[in-house]
XYZ file of C-alpha atoms in Angstrom:
284
model
C -6.148 8.689 53.425
C -7.126 6.257 50.736
C -4.741 3.672 49.363
C -4.848 2.568 45.751
C -4.825 -1.100 45.044
C -3.092 -2.691 42.134
C -5.329 -5.174 40.392
C -4.014 -8.708 40.379
C -3.175 -10.163 36.992
C -6.071 -11.970 35.466
C -5.454 -15.652 34.997
C -5.656 -16.741 31.388
C -5.152 -13.248 29.962
C -3.834 -12.899 26.433
C -0.536 -11.316 27.530
C 2.164 -13.927 28.252
C 4.502 -13.460 31.230
C 7.405 -11.175 30.516
C 10.475 -12.976 29.219
C 8.546 -16.030 28.066
C 7.641 -16.624 24.458
C 4.155 -17.839 23.674
C 4.048 -21.446 22.628
C 3.496 -21.912 18.929
C 0.721 -24.302 17.993
C 1.802 -27.515 16.423
C -0.386 -29.514 14.176
C -0.513 -31.731 11.143
C 0.229 -28.807 8.844
C 3.651 -28.188 10.393
C 4.541 -31.882 10.247
C 3.453 -32.078 6.610
C 5.512 -29.005 5.703
C 8.610 -30.384 7.425
C 8.211 -33.752 5.739
C 7.697 -32.200 2.324
C 10.801 -30.018 2.778
C 12.949 -32.976 3.850
C 11.759 -35.162 0.959
C 12.304 -32.388 -1.566
C 15.788 -31.589 -0.273
C 16.667 -35.274 -0.261
C 15.558 -35.839 -3.849
C 17.085 -32.663 -5.261
C 20.279 -32.230 -3.188
C 21.198 -34.907 -0.643
C 20.690 -38.105 -2.654
C 22.465 -36.846 -5.826
C 25.427 -35.561 -3.799
C 25.627 -38.807 -1.846
C 25.572 -40.743 -5.130
C 28.509 -38.713 -6.468
C 30.542 -39.279 -3.296
C 29.720 -42.999 -3.300
C 30.698 -43.328 -6.957
C 34.022 -41.636 -6.299
C 34.851 -44.324 -3.685
C 33.820 -47.246 -5.891
C 37.399 -48.428 -6.434
C 38.723 -47.456 -3.021
C 40.579 -44.515 -1.549
C 43.764 -45.390 -3.430
C 42.112 -44.938 -6.817
C 40.342 -41.820 -5.558
C 43.638 -40.214 -4.554
C 45.259 -41.277 -7.805
C 42.388 -39.792 -9.828
C 42.548 -36.349 -8.184
C 46.362 -36.096 -8.144
C 47.059 -36.779 -11.813
C 48.881 -33.785 -13.338
C 45.923 -32.618 -15.444
C 43.365 -33.082 -12.645
C 45.550 -31.316 -10.072
C 46.261 -28.448 -12.473
C 42.523 -28.021 -13.147
C 41.670 -28.075 -9.430
C 44.452 -25.627 -8.570
C 43.386 -23.203 -11.289
C 39.722 -23.459 -10.298
C 40.249 -22.847 -6.588
C 42.845 -20.133 -7.170
C 40.761 -18.249 -9.736
C 37.673 -18.576 -7.525
C 39.550 -17.056 -4.583
C 40.700 -14.127 -6.719
C 37.163 -13.619 -8.011
C 35.723 -13.800 -4.484
C 38.106 -11.120 -3.193
C 37.392 -8.815 -6.142
C 33.666 -9.313 -5.653
C 34.003 -8.572 -1.939
C 35.438 -5.131 -2.694
C 33.709 -4.139 -5.923
C 30.354 -5.680 -5.008
C 30.263 -3.645 -1.800
C 31.183 -0.473 -3.680
C 28.498 -1.057 -6.318
C 25.875 -1.741 -3.646
C 26.898 1.450 -1.831
C 26.604 3.527 -5.006
C 23.203 2.071 -5.870
C 21.820 2.755 -2.392
C 23.474 6.011 -1.305
C 23.977 7.905 -4.587
C 21.530 9.373 -7.066
C 22.442 9.565 -10.740
C 20.907 9.240 -14.157
C 20.465 5.637 -15.302
C 20.556 4.201 -11.798
C 17.499 2.001 -12.426
C 19.047 0.580 -15.611
C 22.274 -0.331 -13.825
C 20.328 -1.867 -10.939
C 18.473 -4.054 -13.446
C 21.639 -5.057 -15.302
C 23.149 -6.393 -12.061
C 20.792 -9.378 -12.294
C 21.588 -10.075 -15.962
C 24.099 -12.877 -15.193
C 21.278 -14.703 -13.369
C 19.016 -14.614 -16.432
C 21.511 -14.905 -19.292
C 22.620 -18.421 -20.317
C 26.254 -18.703 -19.366
C 27.268 -20.091 -22.768
C 25.887 -16.880 -24.308
C 27.942 -14.892 -21.808
C 31.029 -16.832 -22.873
C 30.319 -16.064 -26.524
C 29.891 -12.350 -25.775
C 33.109 -12.239 -23.727
C 35.010 -14.028 -26.496
C 33.724 -11.510 -29.050
C 34.709 -8.550 -26.859
C 37.979 -9.842 -25.409
C 39.045 -12.454 -27.975
C 41.566 -12.433 -30.831
C 39.402 -10.076 -32.922
C 38.425 -7.819 -30.027
C 37.069 -4.397 -31.050
C 38.605 -3.057 -27.824
C 42.076 -4.294 -28.653
C 42.165 -6.494 -25.532
C 42.861 -10.192 -26.106
C 42.257 -12.330 -23.011
C 41.318 -15.520 -24.847
C 43.105 -18.747 -23.895
C 44.620 -17.071 -20.843
C 43.958 -17.340 -17.128
C 42.952 -13.688 -17.047
C 40.116 -14.590 -19.420
C 38.974 -17.285 -16.990
C 38.919 -14.756 -14.149
C 36.991 -12.296 -16.330
C 34.333 -14.895 -17.170
C 33.963 -15.868 -13.515
C 33.654 -12.214 -12.506
C 30.767 -11.835 -14.928
C 28.714 -14.753 -13.608
C 29.360 -13.938 -9.923
C 28.732 -10.186 -10.104
C 25.262 -10.143 -8.431
C 26.038 -12.134 -5.281
C 27.780 -9.566 -3.080
C 25.745 -6.683 -4.509
C 22.414 -8.333 -3.763
C 23.399 -9.428 -0.249
C 24.861 -6.069 0.820
C 22.212 -3.867 -0.803
C 19.278 -4.799 1.525
C 21.458 -4.268 4.612
C 22.392 -0.787 3.443
C 18.738 0.004 2.819
C 17.809 -1.048 6.371
C 20.589 0.844 8.156
C 19.265 3.551 10.444
C 20.705 6.918 9.296
C 20.197 8.280 12.829
C 23.154 6.197 14.021
C 25.431 7.781 11.438
C 24.146 11.272 12.284
C 24.685 10.621 15.977
C 28.269 9.530 15.344
C 28.924 12.605 13.215
C 27.410 14.889 15.867
C 29.821 13.426 18.441
C 32.767 14.428 16.291
C 33.457 11.207 14.382
C 34.925 11.600 10.919
C 33.199 9.965 7.911
C 35.864 7.248 7.934
C 35.251 6.537 11.632
C 31.496 6.428 11.070
C 31.976 3.915 8.279
C 34.485 1.794 10.206
C 32.636 1.693 13.542
C 28.966 1.923 12.568
C 28.399 0.915 8.957
C 31.057 -1.748 8.348
C 30.181 -3.991 11.353
C 26.615 -4.192 10.036
C 27.775 -4.977 6.503
C 30.373 -7.651 7.283
C 27.947 -10.618 7.620
C 26.276 -9.784 4.287
C 29.639 -9.183 2.624
C 30.953 -12.550 3.792
C 27.777 -14.356 2.722
C 27.915 -12.895 -0.768
C 31.634 -13.619 -1.040
C 31.167 -17.271 -0.058
C 28.335 -17.676 -2.567
C 30.452 -16.082 -5.297
C 33.353 -18.420 -4.455
C 31.171 -21.529 -4.592
C 29.506 -20.377 -7.815
C 32.850 -19.675 -9.478
C 34.140 -23.178 -8.716
C 31.123 -24.728 -10.446
C 31.105 -22.548 -13.573
C 31.515 -24.096 -17.019
C 29.412 -22.281 -19.608
C 31.080 -18.880 -19.579
C 34.655 -20.228 -19.420
C 34.450 -23.061 -21.922
C 34.901 -20.749 -24.929
C 37.213 -17.999 -23.703
C 39.568 -20.361 -21.847
C 40.283 -22.621 -24.797
C 40.410 -25.600 -22.389
C 44.183 -25.907 -22.560
C 45.366 -28.636 -20.145
C 47.794 -27.449 -17.449
C 47.037 -23.835 -18.392
C 43.399 -22.743 -18.724
C 41.329 -25.894 -18.179
C 39.053 -25.485 -15.147
C 37.783 -28.377 -13.062
C 34.250 -28.374 -14.479
C 35.555 -28.718 -18.051
C 37.974 -31.414 -16.912
C 35.101 -33.330 -15.291
C 33.101 -33.082 -18.510
C 36.082 -34.432 -20.425
C 36.383 -37.384 -18.050
C 32.736 -38.245 -18.664
C 33.286 -38.100 -22.423
C 36.310 -40.420 -22.163
C 34.290 -42.972 -20.193
C 35.905 -42.319 -16.808
C 32.936 -41.512 -14.558
C 34.762 -42.535 -11.390
C 37.538 -40.040 -12.049
C 34.941 -37.385 -12.784
C 33.123 -38.204 -9.538
C 36.394 -38.025 -7.576
C 37.179 -34.534 -8.901
C 33.587 -33.475 -8.253
C 33.871 -34.705 -4.671
C 36.930 -32.521 -4.096
C 35.014 -29.471 -5.313
C 32.080 -30.459 -3.115
C 34.292 -30.737 -0.026
C 35.916 -27.350 -0.697
C 32.483 -25.715 -1.113
C 31.126 -27.322 2.071
C 34.182 -26.299 4.106
C 33.781 -22.724 2.853
C 30.092 -22.553 3.756
C 30.604 -24.166 7.189
C 33.474 -21.783 7.979
C 31.284 -18.864 6.951
C 28.453 -20.060 9.182
C 30.784 -20.421 12.167
C 32.240 -16.977 11.520
C 28.782 -15.417 11.365
C 27.757 -17.096 14.633
C 30.921 -15.860 16.298
C 30.177 -12.364 15.054
C 26.598 -12.539 16.360
C 27.816 -13.555 19.822
C 30.269 -10.650 19.935
C 27.921 -8.064 18.421
């Protein structure tokens, strides 16, 4: 009776031990790439933001607090954050629906609509504001006048933030395995249960990412709202227009203080989103 022998693993073979990742080579190219990325990010993002924060503290925390709590500054910040939250929630729902329709449905003109989604990225925002004022202004051909009202501000922000949720959810829908949905349906799950237990958990990270980006983008918008809002203090003046006005009136420290508040709100939003996504990954 013959016994078969199992060949011993060959030392130095190309297959790494199971459970261990092969070491990636490190060289001068990786160090150069890292250095170039850090320098570029510092010049374009970190140093300018640090300069704004430093300028806002030039006269101390007392002046900083006084600058951001004046009635006109506080009204502009409140309107900006509130309108951005409304826009983010609307984008969360409608952006997901639009992405679903573009991926799962077939209809005439689908390619045209898919192309138009990216129009706010390419169109100058001041042109968008002019178009919105012509369509929804005092002489609107549609009979809808939203000019110089907060609803007009929300409309302008919805226009410029339209692509964010759509373009983050769309690739996830394209990559979803239809076999999982078919398996759930074959086990007796209703379409609503399939969506809630299979599709939605995969979409939530992309939906939250797009919503956070839309929120941050809405807080920084100026071009599309400057015409339709009318820039009425305490009513329709957003923070970006207020900051521009402070620069024009030779108050750069006040402008930097208001900008710092917007920066802090945006950073808190993005950090909270990152923590939420990590928590979701651990519990997936």
